[in-house]
Short mmCIF file of N, CA and C in Angstrom, two decimals:
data_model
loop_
_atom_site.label_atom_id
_atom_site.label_comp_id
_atom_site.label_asym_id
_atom_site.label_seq_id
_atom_site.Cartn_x
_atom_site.Cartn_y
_atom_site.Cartn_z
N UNK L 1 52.35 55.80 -7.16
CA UNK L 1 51.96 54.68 -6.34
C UNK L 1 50.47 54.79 -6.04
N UNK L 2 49.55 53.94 -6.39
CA UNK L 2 48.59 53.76 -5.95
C UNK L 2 48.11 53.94 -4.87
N UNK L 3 46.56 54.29 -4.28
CA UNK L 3 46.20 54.59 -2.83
C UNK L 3 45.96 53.06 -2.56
N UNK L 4 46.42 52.77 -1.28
CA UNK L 4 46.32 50.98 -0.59
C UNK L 4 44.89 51.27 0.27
N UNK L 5 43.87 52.50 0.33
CA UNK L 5 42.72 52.89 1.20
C UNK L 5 43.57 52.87 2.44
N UNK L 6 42.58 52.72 3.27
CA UNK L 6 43.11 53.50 4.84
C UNK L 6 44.42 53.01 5.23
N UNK L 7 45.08 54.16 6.40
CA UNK L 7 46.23 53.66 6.92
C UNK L 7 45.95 52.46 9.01
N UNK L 8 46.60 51.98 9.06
CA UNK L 8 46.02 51.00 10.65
C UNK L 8 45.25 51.96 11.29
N UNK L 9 45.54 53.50 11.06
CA UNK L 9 44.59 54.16 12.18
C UNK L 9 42.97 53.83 11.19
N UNK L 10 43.06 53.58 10.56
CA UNK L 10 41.40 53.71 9.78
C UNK L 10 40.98 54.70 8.96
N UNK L 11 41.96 55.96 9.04
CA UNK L 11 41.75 57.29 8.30
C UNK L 11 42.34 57.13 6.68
N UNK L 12 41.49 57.51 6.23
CA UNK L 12 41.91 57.06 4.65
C UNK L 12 43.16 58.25 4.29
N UNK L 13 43.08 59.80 4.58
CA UNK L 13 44.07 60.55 4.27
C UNK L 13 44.91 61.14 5.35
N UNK L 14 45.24 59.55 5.81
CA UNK L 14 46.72 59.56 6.91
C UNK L 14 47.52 58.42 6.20
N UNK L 15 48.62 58.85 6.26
CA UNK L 15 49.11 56.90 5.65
C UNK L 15 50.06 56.84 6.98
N UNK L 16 50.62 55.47 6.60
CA UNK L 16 51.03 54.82 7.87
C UNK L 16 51.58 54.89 8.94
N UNK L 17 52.49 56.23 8.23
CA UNK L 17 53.60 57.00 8.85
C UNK L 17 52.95 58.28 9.46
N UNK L 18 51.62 58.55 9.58
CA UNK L 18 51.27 59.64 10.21
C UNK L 18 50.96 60.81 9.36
N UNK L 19 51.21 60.53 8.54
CA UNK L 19 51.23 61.75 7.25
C UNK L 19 50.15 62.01 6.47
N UNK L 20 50.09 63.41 5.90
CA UNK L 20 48.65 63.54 4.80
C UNK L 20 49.07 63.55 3.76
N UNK L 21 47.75 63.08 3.30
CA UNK L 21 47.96 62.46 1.77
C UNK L 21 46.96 62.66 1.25
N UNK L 22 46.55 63.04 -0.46
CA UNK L 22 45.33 62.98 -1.14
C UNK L 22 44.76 61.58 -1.82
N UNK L 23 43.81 61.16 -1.16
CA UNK L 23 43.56 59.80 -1.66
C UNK L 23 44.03 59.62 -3.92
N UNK L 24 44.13 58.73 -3.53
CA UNK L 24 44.01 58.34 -5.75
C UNK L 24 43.02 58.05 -5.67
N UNK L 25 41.57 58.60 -6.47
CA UNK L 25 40.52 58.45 -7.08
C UNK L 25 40.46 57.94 -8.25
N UNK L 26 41.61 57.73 -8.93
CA UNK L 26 41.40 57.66 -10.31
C UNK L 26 41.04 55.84 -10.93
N UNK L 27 41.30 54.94 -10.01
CA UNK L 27 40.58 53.71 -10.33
C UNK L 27 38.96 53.48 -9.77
N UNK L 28 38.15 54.82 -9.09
CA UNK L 28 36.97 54.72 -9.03
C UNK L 28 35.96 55.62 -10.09
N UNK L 29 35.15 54.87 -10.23
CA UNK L 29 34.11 55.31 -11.66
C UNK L 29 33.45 56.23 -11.26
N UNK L 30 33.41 56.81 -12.64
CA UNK L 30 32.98 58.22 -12.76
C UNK L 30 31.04 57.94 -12.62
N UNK L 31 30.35 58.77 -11.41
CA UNK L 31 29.08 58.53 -11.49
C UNK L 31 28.36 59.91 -10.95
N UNK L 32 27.53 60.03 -11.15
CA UNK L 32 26.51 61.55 -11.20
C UNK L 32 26.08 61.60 -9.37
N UNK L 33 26.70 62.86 -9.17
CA UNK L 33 26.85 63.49 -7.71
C UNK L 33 26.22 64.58 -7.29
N UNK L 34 25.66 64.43 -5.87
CA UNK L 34 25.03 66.02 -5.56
C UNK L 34 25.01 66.13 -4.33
N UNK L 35 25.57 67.18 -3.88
CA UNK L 35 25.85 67.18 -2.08
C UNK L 35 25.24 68.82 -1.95
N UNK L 36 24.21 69.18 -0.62
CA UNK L 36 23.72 70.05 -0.64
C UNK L 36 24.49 70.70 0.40
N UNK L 37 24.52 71.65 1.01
CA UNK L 37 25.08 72.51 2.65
C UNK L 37 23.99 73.29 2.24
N UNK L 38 23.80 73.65 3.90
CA UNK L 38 23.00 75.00 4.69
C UNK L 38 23.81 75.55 5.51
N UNK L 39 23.28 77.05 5.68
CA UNK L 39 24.33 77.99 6.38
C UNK L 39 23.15 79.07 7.23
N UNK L 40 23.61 79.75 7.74
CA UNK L 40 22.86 80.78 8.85
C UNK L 40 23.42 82.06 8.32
N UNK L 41 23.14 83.48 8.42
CA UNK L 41 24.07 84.66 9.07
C UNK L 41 22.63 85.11 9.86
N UNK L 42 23.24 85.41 10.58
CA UNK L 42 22.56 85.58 12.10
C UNK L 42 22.69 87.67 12.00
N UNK L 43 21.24 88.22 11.79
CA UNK L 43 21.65 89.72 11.83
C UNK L 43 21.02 90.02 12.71
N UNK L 44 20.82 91.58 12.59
CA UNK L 44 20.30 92.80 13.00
C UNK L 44 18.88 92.69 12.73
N UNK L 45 18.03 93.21 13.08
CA UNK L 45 16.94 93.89 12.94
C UNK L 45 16.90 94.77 11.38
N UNK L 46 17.88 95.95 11.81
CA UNK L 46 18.33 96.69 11.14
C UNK L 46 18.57 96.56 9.46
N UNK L 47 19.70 94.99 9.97
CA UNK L 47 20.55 94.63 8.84
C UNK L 47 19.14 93.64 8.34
N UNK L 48 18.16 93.28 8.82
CA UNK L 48 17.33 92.19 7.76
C UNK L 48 16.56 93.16 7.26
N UNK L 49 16.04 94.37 7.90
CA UNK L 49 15.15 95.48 7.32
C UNK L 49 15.99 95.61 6.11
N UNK L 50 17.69 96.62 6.23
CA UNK L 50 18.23 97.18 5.35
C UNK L 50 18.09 95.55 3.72
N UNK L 51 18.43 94.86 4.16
CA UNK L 51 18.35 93.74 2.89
C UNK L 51 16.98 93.99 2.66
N UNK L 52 15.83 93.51 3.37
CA UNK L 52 14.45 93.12 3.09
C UNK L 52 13.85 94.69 1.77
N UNK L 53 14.38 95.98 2.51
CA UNK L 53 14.20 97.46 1.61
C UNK L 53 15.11 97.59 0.01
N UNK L 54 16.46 96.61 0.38
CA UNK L 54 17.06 96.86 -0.75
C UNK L 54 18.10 98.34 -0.57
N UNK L 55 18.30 98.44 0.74
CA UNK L 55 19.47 99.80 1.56
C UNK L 55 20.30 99.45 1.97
N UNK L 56 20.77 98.22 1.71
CA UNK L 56 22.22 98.20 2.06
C UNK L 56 23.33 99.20 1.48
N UNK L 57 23.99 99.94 2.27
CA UNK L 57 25.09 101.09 1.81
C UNK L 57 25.65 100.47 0.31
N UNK L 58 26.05 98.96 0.15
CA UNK L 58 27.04 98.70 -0.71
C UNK L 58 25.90 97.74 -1.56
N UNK L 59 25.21 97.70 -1.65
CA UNK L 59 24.46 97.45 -2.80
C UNK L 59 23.64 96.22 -2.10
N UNK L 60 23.21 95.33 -3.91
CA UNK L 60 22.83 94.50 -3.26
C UNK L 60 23.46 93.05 -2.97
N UNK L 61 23.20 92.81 -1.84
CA UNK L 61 24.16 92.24 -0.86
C UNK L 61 23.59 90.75 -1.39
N UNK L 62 22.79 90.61 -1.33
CA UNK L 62 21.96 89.03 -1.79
C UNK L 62 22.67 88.55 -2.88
N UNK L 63 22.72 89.30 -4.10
CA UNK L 63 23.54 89.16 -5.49
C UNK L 63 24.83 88.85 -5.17
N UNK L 64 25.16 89.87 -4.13
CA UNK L 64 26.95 89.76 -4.50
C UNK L 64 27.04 88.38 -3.60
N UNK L 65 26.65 87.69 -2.94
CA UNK L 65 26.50 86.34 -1.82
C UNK L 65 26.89 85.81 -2.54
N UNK L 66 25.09 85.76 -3.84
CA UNK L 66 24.91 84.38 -4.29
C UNK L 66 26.36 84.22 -5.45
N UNK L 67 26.92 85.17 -6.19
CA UNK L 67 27.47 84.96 -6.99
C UNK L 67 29.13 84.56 -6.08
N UNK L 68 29.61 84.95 -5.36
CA UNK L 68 30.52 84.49 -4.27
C UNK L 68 30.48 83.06 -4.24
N UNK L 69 29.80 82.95 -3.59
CA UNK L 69 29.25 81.47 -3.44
C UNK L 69 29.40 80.52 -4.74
N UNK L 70 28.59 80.88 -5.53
CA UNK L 70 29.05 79.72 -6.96
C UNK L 70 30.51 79.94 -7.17
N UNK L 71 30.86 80.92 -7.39
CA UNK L 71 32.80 81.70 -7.29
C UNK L 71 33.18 80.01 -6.85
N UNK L 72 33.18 80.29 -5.24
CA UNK L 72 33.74 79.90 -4.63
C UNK L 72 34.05 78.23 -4.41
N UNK L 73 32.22 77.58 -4.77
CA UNK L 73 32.36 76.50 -5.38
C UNK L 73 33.32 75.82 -6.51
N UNK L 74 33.86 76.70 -7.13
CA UNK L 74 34.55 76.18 -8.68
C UNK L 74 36.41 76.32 -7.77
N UNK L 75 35.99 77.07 -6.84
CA UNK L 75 37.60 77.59 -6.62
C UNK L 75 37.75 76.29 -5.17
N UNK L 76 37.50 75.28 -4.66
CA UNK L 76 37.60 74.50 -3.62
C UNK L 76 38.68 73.50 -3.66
N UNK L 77 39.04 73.59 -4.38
CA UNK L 77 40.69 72.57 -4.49
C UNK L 77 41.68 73.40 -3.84
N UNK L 78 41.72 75.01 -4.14
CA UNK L 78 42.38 75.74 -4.13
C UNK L 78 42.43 76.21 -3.09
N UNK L 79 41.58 75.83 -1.86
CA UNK L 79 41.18 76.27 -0.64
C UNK L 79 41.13 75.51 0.12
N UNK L 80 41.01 73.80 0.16
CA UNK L 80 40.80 72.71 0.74
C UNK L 80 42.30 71.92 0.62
N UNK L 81 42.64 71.72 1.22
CA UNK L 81 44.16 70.77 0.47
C UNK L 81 44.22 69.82 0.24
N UNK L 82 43.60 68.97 0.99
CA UNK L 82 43.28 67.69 0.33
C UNK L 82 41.77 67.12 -0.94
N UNK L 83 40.94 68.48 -1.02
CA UNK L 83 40.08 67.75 -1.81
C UNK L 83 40.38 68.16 -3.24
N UNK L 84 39.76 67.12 -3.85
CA UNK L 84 40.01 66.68 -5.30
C UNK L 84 39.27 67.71 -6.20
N UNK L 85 40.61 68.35 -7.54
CA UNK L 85 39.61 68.89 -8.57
C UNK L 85 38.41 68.27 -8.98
N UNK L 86 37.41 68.56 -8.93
CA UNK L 86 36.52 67.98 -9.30
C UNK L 86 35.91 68.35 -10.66
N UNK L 87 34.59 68.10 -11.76
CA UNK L 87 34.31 68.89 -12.66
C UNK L 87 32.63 69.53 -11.64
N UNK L 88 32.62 70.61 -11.61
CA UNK L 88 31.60 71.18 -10.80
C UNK L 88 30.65 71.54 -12.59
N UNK L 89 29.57 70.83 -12.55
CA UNK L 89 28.83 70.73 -13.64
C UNK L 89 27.78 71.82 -13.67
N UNK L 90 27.21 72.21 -11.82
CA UNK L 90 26.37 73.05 -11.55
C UNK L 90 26.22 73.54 -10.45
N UNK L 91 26.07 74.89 -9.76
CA UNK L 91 26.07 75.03 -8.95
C UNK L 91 25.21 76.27 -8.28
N UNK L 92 23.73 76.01 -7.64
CA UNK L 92 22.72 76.61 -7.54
C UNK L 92 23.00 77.59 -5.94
N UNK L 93 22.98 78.22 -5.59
CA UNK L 93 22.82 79.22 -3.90
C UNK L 93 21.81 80.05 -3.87
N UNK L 94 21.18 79.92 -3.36
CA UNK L 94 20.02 80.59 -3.02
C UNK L 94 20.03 80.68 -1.39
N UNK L 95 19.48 82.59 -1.46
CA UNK L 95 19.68 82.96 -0.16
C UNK L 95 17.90 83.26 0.19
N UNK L 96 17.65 83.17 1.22
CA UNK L 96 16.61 83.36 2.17
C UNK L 96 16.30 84.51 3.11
N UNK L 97 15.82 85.54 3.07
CA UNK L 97 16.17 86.90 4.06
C UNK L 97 14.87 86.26 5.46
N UNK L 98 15.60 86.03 6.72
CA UNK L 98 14.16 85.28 7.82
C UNK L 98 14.13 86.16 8.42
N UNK L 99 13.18 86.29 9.81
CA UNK L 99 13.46 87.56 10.61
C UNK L 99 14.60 87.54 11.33
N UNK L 100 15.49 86.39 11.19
CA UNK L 100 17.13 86.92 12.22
C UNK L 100 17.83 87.16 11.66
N UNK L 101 17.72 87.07 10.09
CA UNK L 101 18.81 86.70 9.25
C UNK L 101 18.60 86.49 8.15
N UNK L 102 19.89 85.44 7.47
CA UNK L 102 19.68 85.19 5.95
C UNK L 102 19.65 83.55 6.13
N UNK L 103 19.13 82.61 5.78
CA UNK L 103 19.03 81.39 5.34
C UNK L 103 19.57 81.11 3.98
N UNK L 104 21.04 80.14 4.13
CA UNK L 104 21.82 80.05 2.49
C UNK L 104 21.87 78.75 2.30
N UNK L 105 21.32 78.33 1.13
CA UNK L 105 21.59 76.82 0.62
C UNK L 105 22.27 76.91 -0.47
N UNK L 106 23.26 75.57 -0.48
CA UNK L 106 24.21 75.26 -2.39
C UNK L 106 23.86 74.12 -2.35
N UNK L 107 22.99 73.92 -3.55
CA UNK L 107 23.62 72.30 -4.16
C UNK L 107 24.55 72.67 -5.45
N UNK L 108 24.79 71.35 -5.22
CA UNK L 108 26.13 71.34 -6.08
C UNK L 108 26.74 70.33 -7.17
N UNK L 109 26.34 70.13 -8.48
CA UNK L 109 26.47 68.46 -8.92
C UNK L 109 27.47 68.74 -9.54
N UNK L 110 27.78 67.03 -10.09
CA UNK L 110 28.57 66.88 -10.93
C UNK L 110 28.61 65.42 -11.31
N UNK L 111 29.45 65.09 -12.29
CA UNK L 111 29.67 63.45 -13.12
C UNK L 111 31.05 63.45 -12.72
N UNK L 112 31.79 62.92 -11.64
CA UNK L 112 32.97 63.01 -11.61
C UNK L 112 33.45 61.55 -10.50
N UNK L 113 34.60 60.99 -9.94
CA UNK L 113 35.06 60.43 -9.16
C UNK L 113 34.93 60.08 -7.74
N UNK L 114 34.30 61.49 -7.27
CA UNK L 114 34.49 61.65 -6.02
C UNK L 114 33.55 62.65 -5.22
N UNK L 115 32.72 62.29 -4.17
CA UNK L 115 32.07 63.53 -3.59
C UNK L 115 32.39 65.06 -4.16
N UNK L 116 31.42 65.98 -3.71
CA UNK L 116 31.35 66.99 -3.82
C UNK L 116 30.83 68.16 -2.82
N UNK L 117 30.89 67.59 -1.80
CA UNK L 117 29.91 67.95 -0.38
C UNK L 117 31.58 69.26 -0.49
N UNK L 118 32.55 69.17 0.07
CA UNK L 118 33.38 70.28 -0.35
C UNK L 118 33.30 71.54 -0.72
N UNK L 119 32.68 71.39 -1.93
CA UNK L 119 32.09 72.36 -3.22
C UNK L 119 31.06 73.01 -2.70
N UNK L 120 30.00 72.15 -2.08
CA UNK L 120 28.80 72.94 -1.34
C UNK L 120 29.32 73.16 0.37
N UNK L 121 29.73 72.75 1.02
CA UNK L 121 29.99 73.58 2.01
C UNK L 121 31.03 75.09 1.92
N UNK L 122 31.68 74.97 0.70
CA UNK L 122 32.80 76.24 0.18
C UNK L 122 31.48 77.02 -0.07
N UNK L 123 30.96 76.84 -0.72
CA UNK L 123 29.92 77.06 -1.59
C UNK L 123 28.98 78.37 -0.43
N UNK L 124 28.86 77.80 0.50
CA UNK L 124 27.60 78.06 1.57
C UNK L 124 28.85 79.52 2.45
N UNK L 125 29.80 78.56 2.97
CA UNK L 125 30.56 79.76 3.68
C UNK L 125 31.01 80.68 3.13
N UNK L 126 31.61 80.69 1.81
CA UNK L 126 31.68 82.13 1.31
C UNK L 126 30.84 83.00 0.84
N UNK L 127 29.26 82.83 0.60
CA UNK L 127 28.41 83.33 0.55
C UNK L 127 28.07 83.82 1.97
N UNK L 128 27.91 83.30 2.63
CA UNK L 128 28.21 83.81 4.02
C UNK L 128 28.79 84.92 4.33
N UNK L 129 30.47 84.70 3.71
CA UNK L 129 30.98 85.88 3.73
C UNK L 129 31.15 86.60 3.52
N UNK L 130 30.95 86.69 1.98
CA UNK L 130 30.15 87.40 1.27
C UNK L 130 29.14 89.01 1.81
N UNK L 131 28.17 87.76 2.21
CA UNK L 131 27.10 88.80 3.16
C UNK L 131 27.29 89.54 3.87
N UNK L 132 28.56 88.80 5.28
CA UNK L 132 28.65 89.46 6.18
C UNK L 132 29.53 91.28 5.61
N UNK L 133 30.52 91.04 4.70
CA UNK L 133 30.58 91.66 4.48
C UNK L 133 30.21 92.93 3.52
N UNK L 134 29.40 92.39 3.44
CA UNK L 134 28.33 93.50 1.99
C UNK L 134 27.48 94.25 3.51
N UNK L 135 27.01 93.59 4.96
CA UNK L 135 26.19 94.46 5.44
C UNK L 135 27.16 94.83 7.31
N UNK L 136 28.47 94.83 6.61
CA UNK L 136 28.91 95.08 8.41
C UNK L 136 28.78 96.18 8.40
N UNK L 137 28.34 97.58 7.61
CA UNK L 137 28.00 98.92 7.83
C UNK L 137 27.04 98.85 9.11
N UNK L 138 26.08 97.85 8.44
CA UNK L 138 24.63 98.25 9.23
C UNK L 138 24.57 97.57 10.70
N UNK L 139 25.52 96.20 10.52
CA UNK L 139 25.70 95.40 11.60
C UNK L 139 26.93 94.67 11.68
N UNK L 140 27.52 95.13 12.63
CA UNK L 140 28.96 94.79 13.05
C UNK L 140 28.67 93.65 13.67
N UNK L 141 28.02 92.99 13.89
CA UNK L 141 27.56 92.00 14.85
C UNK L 141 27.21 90.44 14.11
N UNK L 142 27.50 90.74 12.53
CA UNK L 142 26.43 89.41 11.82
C UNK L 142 27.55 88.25 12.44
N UNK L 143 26.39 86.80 12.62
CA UNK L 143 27.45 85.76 12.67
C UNK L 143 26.81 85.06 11.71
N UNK L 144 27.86 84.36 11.20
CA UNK L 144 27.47 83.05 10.41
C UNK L 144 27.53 81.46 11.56
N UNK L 145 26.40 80.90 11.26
CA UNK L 145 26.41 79.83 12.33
C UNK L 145 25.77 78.45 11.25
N UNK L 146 25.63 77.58 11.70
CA UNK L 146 25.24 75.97 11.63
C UNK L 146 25.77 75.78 10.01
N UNK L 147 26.94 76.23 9.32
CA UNK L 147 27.54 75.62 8.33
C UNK L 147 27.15 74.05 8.27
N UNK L 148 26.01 73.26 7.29
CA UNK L 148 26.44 71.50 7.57
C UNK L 148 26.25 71.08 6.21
N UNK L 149 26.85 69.71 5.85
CA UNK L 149 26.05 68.70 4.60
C UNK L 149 24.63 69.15 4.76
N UNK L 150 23.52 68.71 4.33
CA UNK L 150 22.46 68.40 4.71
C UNK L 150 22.18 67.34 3.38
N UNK L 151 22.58 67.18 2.62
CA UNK L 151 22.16 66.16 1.88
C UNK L 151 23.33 65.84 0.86
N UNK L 152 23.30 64.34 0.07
CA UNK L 152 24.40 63.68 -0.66
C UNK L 152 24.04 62.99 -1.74
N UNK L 153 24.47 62.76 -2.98
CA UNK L 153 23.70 61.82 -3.48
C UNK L 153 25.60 61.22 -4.33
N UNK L 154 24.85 59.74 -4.45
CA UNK L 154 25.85 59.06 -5.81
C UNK L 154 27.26 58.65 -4.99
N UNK L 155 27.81 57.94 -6.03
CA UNK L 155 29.28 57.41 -5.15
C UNK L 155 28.68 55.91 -4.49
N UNK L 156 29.82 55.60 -4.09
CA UNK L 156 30.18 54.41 -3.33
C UNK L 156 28.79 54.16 -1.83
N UNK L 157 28.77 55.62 -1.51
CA UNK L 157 28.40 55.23 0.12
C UNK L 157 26.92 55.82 0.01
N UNK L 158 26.54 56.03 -1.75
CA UNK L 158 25.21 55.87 -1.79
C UNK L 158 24.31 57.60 -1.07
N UNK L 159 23.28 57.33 -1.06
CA UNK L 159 22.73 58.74 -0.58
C UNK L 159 22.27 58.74 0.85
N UNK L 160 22.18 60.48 0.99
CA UNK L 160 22.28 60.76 2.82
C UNK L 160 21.63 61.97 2.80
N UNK L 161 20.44 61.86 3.67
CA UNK L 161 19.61 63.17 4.05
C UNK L 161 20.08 63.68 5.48
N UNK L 162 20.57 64.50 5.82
CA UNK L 162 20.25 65.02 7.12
C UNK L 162 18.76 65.19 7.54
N UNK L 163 18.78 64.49 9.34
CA UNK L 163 17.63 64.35 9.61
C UNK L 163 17.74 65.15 10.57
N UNK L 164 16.12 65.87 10.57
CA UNK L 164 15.50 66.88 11.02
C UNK L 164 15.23 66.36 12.22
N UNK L 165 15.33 67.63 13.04
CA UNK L 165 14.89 67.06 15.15
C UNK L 165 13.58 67.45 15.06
#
């Protein structure tokens, strides 16, 4: 059965009866997509020295992130329940060592049906986690904080920058 779009509440993956549901994408056209996320881990002193020297007990922690992170991008169907396999065409993370912390960005494209913002926020938090755990030797304390979109491109609802305060 075809998706009829939203249910009376307005939510597209509720239908009428209250229930979840994965939208049908498959009568919308395939067009070229890119959704970015940013992420925080919030450290130590210690723990940005130990990264910044390359002493982290368990190696290097930056590598094992970034490669987590793309991982994790390809694996987001499998982790999300309602979002859509997608074809993840590319998927860039790059980490940032600042003085509190690590600064993590994913973009994330693809030629497919349907957003991909998903892919890059998976993308961002398991690199995250990644981290935290490559340096809880040094700091039991890391948080990961401000997980967001920050940028969108392609699809129906067109492109979206997060704006800066």
């Amino acid at each position: 059965m075809a998706d009829t779009g939203a249910s009376p509440s307005g939510l597209t993956h509720v239908r009428a009866d209250g229930t979840a549901h994965m939208v049908d994408v498959s009568g919308k056209p395939v067009t070229a997509r890119r959704a970015e996320a940013r992420g925080r881990v919030l450290l130590s002193p210690a723990a940005v020295a130990a990264l910044r020297d390359g002493t982290v007990p368990k190696g290097d922690a930056l590598a094992v992130a970034r490669i987590a992170g793309i991982q994790a991008a390809k694996r987001t169907p499998e982790l999300v329940p309602l979002a859509h396999p997608v074809a993840v065409h590319a998927v860039e993370v790059d980490l940032t060592v600042v003085d509190d912390g690590v600064d993590l960005r994913a973009e994330v494209r693809t030629a497919d049906r349907t957003g991909i913002e998903m892919e890059a926020l998976t993308a961002v938090s398991v690199g995250a986690l990644a981290l935290v755990d490559m340096v809880k030797a040094v700091d039991k304390h890391a948080r990961i904080t401000d997980v967001r979109v920050t940028a969108k491109s392609g699809g129906r609802s067109g492109d979206w920058v997060e704006e800066t305060p």
